[in-house]
PDB file of C-alpha atoms in Angstrom:
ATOM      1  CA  UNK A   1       6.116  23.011  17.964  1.00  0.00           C
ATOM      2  CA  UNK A   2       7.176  20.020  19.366  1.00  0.00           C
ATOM      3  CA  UNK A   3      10.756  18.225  18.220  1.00  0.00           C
ATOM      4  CA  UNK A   4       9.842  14.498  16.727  1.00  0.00           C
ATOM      5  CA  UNK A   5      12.449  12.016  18.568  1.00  0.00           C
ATOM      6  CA  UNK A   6      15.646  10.637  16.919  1.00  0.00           C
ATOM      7  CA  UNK A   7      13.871   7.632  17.088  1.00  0.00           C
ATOM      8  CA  UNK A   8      10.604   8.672  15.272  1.00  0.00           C
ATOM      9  CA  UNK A   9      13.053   9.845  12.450  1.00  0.00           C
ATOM     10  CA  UNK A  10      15.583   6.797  12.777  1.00  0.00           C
ATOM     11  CA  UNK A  11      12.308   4.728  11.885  1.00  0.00           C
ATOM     12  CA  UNK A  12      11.272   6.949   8.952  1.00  0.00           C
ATOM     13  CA  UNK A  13      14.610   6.512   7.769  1.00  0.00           C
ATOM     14  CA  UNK A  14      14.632   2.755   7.765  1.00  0.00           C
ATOM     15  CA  UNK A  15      10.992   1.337   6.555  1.00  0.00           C
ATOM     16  CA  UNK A  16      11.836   1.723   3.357  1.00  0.00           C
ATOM     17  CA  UNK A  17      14.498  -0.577   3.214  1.00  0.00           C
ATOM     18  CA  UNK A  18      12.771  -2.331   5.825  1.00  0.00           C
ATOM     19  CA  UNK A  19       9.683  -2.732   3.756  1.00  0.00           C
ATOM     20  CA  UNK A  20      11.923  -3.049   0.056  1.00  0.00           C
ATOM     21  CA  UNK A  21      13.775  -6.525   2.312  1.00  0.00           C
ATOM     22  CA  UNK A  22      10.128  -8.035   3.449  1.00  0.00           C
ATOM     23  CA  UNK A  23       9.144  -7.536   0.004  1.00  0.00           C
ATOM     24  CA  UNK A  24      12.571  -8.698  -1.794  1.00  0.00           C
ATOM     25  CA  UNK A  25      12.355 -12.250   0.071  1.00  0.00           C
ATOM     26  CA  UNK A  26       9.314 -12.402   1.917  1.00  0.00           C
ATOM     27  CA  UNK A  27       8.777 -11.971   6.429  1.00  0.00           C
ATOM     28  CA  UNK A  28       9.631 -16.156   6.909  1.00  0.00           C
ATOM     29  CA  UNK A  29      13.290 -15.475   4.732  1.00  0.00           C
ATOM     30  CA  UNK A  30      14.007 -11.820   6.328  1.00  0.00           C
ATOM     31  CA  UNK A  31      16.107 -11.972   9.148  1.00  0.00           C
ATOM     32  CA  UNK A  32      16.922  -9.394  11.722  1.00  0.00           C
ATOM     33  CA  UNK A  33      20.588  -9.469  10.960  1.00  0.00           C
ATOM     34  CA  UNK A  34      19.863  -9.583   7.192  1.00  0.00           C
ATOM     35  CA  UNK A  35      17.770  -6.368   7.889  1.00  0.00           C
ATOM     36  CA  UNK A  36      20.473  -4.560   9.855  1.00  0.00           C
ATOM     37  CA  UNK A  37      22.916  -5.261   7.079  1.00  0.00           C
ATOM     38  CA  UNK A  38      20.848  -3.523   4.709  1.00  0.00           C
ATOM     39  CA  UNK A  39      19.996  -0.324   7.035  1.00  0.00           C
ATOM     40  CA  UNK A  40      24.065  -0.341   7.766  1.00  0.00           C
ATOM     41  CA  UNK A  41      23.457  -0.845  11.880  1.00  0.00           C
ATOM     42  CA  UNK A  42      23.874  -3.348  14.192  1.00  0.00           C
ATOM     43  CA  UNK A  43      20.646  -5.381  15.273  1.00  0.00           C
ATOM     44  CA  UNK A  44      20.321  -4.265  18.816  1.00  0.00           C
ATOM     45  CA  UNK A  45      19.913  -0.335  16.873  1.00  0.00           C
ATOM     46  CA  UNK A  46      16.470  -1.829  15.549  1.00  0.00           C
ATOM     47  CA  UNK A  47      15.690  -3.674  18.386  1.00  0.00           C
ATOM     48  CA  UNK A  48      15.584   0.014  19.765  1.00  0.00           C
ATOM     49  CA  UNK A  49      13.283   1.055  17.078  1.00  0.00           C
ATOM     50  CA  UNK A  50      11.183  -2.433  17.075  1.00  0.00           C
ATOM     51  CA  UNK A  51      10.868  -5.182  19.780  1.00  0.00           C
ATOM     52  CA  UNK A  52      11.073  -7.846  16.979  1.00  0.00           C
ATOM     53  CA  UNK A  53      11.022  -8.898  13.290  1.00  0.00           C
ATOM     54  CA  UNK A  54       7.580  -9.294  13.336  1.00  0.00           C
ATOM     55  CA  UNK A  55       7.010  -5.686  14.766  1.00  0.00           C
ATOM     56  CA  UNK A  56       9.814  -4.242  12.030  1.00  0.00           C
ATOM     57  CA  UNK A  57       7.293  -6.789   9.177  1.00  0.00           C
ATOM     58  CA  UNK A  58       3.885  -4.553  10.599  1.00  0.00           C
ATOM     59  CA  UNK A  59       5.151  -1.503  10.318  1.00  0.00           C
ATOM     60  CA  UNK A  60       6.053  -2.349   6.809  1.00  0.00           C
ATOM     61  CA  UNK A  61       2.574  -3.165   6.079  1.00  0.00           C
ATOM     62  CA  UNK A  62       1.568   0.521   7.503  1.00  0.00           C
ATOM     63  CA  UNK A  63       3.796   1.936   5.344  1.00  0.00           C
ATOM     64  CA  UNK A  64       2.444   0.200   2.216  1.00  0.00           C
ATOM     65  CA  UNK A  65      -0.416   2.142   3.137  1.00  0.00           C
ATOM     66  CA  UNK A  66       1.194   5.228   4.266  1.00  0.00           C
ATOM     67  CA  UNK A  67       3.250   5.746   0.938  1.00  0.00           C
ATOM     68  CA  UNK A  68       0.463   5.581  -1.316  1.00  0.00           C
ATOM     69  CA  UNK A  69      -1.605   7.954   0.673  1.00  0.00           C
ATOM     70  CA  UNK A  70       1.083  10.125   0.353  1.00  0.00           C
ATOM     71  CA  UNK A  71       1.874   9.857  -3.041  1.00  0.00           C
ATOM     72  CA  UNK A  72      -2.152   9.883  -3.843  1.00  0.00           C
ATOM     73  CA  UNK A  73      -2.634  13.285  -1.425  1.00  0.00           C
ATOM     74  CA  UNK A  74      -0.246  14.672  -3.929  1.00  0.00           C
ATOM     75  CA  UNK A  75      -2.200  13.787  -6.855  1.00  0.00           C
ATOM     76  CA  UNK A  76      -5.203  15.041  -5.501  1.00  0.00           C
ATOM     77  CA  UNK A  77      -3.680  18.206  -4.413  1.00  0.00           C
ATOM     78  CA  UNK A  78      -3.188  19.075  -8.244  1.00  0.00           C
ATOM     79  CA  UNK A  79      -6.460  18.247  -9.066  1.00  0.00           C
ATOM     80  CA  UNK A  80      -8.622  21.676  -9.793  1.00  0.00           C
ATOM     81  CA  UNK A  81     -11.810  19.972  -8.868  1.00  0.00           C
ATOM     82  CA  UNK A  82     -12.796  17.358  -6.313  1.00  0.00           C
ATOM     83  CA  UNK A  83     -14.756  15.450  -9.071  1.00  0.00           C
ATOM     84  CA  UNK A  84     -11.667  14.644 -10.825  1.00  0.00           C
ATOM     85  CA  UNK A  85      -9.692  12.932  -7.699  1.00  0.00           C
ATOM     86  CA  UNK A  86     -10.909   9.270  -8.882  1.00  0.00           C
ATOM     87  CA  UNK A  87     -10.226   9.120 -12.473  1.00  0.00           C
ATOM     88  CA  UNK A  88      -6.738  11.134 -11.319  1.00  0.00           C
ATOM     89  CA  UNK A  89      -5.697   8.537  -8.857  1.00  0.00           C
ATOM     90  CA  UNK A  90      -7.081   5.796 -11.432  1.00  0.00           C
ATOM     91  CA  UNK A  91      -4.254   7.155 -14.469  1.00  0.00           C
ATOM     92  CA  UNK A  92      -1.707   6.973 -11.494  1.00  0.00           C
ATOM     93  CA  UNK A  93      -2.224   3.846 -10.687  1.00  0.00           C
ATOM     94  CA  UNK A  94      -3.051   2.112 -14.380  1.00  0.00           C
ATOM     95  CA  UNK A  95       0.631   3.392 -15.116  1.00  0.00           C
ATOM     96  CA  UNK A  96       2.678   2.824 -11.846  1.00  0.00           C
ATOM     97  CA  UNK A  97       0.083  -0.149  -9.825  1.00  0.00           C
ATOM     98  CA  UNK A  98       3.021  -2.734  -8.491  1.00  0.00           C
ATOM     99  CA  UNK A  99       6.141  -1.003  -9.782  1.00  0.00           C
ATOM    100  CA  UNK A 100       7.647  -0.903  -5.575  1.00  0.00           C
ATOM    101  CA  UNK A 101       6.997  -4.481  -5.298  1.00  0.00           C
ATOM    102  CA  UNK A 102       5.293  -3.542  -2.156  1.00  0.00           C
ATOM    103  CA  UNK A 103       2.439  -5.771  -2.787  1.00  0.00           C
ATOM    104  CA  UNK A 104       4.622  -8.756  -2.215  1.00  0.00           C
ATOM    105  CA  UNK A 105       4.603  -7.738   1.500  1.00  0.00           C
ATOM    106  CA  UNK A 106       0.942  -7.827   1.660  1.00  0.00           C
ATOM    107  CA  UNK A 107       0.836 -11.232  -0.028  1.00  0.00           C
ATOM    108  CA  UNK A 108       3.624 -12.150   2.225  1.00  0.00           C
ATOM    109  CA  UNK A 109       1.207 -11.350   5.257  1.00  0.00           C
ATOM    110  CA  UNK A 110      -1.623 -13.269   4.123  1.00  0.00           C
ATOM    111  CA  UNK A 111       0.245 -16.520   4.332  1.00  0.00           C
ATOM    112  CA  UNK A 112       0.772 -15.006   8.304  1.00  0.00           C
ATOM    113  CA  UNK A 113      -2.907 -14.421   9.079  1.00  0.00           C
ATOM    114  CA  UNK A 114      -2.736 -17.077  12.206  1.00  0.00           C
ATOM    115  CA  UNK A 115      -0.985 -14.640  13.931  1.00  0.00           C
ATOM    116  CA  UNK A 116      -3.406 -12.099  14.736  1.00  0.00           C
ATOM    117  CA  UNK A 117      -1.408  -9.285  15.011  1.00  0.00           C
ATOM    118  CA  UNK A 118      -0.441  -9.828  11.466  1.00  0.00           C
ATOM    119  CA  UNK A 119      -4.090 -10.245  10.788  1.00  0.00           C
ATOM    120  CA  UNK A 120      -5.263  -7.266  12.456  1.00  0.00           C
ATOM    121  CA  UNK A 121      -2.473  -4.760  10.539  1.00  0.00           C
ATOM    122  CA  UNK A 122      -3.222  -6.362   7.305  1.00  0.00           C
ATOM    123  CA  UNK A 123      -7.776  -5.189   8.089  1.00  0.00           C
ATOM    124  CA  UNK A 124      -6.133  -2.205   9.280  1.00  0.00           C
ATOM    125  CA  UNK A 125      -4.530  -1.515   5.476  1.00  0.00           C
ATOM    126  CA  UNK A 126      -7.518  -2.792   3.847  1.00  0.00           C
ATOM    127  CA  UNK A 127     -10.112  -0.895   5.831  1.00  0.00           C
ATOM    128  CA  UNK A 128      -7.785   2.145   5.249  1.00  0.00           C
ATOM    129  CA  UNK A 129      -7.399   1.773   1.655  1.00  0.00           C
ATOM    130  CA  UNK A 130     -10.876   0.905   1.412  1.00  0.00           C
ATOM    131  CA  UNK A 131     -12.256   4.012   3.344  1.00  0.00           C
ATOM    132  CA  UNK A 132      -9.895   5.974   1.087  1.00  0.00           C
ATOM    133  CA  UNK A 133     -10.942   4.973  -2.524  1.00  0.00           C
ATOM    134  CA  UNK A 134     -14.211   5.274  -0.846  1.00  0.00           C
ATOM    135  CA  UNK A 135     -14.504   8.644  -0.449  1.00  0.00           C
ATOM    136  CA  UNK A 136     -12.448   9.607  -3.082  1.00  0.00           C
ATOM    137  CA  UNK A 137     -15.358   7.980  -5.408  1.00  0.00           C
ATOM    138  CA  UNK A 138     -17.913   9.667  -3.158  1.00  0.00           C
ATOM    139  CA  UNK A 139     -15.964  13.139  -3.645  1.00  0.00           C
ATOM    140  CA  UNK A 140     -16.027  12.510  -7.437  1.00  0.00           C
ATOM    141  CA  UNK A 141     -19.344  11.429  -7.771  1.00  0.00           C
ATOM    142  CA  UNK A 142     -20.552  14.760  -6.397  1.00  0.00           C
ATOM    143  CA  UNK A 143     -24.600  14.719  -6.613  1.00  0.00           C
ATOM    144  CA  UNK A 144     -24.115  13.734 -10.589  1.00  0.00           C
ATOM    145  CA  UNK A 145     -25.454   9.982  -8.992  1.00  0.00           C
ATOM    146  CA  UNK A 146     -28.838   8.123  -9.590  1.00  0.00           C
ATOM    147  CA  UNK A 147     -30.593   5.738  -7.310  1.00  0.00           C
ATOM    148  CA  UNK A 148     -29.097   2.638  -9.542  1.00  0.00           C
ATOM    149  CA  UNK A 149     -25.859   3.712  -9.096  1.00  0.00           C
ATOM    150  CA  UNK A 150     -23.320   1.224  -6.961  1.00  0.00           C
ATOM    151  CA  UNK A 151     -22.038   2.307  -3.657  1.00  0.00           C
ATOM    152  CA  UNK A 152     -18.598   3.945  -3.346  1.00  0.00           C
ATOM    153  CA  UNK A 153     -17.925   1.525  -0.583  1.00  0.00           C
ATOM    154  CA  UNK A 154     -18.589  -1.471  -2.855  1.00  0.00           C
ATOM    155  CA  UNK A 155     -16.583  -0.229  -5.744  1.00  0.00           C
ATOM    156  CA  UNK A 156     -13.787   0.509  -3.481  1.00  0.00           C
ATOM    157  CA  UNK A 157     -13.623  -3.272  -2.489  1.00  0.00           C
ATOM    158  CA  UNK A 158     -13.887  -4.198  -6.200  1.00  0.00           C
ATOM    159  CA  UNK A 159     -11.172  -1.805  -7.550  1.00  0.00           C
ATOM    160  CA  UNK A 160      -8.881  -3.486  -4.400  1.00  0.00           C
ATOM    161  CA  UNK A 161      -9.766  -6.626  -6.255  1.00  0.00           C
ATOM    162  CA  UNK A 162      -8.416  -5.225  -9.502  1.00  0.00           C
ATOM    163  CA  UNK A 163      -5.434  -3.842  -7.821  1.00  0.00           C
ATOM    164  CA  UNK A 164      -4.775  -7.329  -6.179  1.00  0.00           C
ATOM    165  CA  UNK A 165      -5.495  -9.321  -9.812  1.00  0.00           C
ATOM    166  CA  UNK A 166      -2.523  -6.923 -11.267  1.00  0.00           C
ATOM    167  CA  UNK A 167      -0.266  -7.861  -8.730  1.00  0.00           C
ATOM    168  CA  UNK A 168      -1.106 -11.649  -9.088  1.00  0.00           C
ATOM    169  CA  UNK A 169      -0.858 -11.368 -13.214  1.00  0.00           C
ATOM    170  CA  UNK A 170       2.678  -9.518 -12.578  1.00  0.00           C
ATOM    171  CA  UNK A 171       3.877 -12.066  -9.850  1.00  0.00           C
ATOM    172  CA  UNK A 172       2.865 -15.017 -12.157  1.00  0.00           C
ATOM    173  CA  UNK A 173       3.727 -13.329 -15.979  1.00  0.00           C
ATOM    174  CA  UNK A 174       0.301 -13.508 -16.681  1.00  0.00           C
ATOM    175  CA  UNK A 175      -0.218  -9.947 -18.108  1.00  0.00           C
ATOM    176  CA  UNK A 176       2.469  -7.863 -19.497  1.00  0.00           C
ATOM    177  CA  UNK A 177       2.887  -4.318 -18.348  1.00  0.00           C
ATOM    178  CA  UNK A 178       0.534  -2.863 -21.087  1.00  0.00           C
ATOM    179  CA  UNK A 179      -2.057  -5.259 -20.277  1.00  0.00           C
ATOM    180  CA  UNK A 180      -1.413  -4.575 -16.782  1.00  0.00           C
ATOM    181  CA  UNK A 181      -2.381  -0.999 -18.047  1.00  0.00           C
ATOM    182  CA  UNK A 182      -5.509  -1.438 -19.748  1.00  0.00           C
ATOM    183  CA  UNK A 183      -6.853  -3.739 -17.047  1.00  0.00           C
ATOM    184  CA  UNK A 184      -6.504  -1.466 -14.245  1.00  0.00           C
ATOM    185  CA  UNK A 185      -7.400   1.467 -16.438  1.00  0.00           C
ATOM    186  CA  UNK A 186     -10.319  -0.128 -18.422  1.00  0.00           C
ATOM    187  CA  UNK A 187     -11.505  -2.195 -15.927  1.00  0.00           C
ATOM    188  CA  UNK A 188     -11.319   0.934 -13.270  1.00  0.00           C
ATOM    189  CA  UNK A 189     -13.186   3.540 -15.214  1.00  0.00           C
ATOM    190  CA  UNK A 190     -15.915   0.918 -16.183  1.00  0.00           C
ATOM    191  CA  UNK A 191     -16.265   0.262 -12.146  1.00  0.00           C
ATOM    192  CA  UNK A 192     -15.826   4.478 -11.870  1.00  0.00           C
ATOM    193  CA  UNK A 193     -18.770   5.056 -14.231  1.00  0.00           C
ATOM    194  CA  UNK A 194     -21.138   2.734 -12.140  1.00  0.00           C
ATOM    195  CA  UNK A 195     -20.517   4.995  -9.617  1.00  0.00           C
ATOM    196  CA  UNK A 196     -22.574   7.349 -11.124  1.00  0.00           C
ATOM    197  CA  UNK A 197     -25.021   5.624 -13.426  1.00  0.00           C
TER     198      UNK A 197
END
C-alpha cells in the first residue's frame, strides 16, 4: 500500500482551521498570514500546500462537503436497513444543521461567484450534496413509491433549500435553535414522505 505524502497529511491537518478562519471572518477578511498564525507556520509552509489564498478558500469549500459525507457515511453505517438512511441523516441534521459555522464559507463564496473557479467548486459541492441526498432518498424509498410521488433529485434540491433557510434564520436570529429544529425536521420529513406518496 502506498505511503500518502507529508504533504497530503500536512493539508488534512490544516483545513480545518483553514476552513473554521474562512468561516470565522469570511475569504475577502482572511489573510494568508492571518491563516498561518492560526495553523502555527510560516506562510511560505502553505504556500507549499496551496499556491494562494484563494486555492487554501476552495479547498475549504471541498471540505464542507467532505466532512459531512463523512460524518453522514457514519450514520448510515449504523443504520440496519437502507430504507432508514434518510430519516437517519434527517434527525442528524434537525439537531446539529449549522452548529460548525461552515455554512458561512459557502455564503462567503457566493458573494465570489465572478471568479469562476470559485463558481465552479461551489456546483461542485452542490452537485455533490445534491447527488448524495439523492440517492440516499432513492435508497430509502426502496420500491414502497407510486407514480405521484416527487423525484429524489427534486427533493434533494428542496431539502438544500431548507438546509440553506436554517443557516440564513441562524445568521440573521430569525429562528431560535428549537425552531431551527422543527423546521428542518418537520419541514424534512414532510418533503421525505412525498418521496414516497
Amino acid at each position: 500500500m502506498p505511503r500518502r505524502s507529508l504533504s497530503h497529511e500536512k493539508r488534512r491537518e490544516f483545513l480545518p482551521i483553514l476552513a473554521k478562519a474562512f468561516a470565522e471572518l469570511s475569504y475577502r477578511r482572511t489573510t494568508t498570514a492571518e491563516l498561518a498564525r492560526r495553523c502555527d507556520v510560516r506562510e511560505n509552509i502553505l504556500y507549499r500546500l496551496w499556491p494562494d489564498k484563494k486555492a487554501m478558500f476552495i479547498a475549504a469549500i471541498d471540505y464542507v462537503f467532505d466532512l459531512s459525507a463523512k460524518t453522514w457515511g457514519a450514520i448510515l453505517a449504523e443504520c440496519k436497513t437502507p430504507a432508514e438512511g434518510a430519516s437517519r441523516l434527517l434527525e442528524y441534521e434537525a439537531r446539529h444543521h449549522g452548529e460548525f459555522g461552515h455554512h458561512r464559507i459557502v455564503f462567503a463564496g457566493l458573494s465570489e461567484t465572478d471568479d469562476p473557479e470559485i463558481r465552479a467548486a461551489l456546483r461542485r459541492m452542490f452537485g455533490r450534496f445534491q447527488r448524495f441526498l439523492a440517492n440516499q432518498i432513492e435508497t430509502s424509498r426502496g420500491r414502497k413509491s407510486s407514480k405521484s410521488a416527487a423525484e429524489p433529485a427534486m427533493i434533494a434540491w428542496a431539502m438544500l433549500g431548507l438546509g440553506t433557510a436554517a443557516n440564513i434564520s441562524r445568521e440573521l436570529d430569525l429562528l431560535t435553535g428549537a425552531q431551527r429544529r422543527r423546521l428542518i425536521g418537520q419541514m424534512g420529513e414532510l418533503l421525505l414522505s412525498h418521496s414516497a406518496a
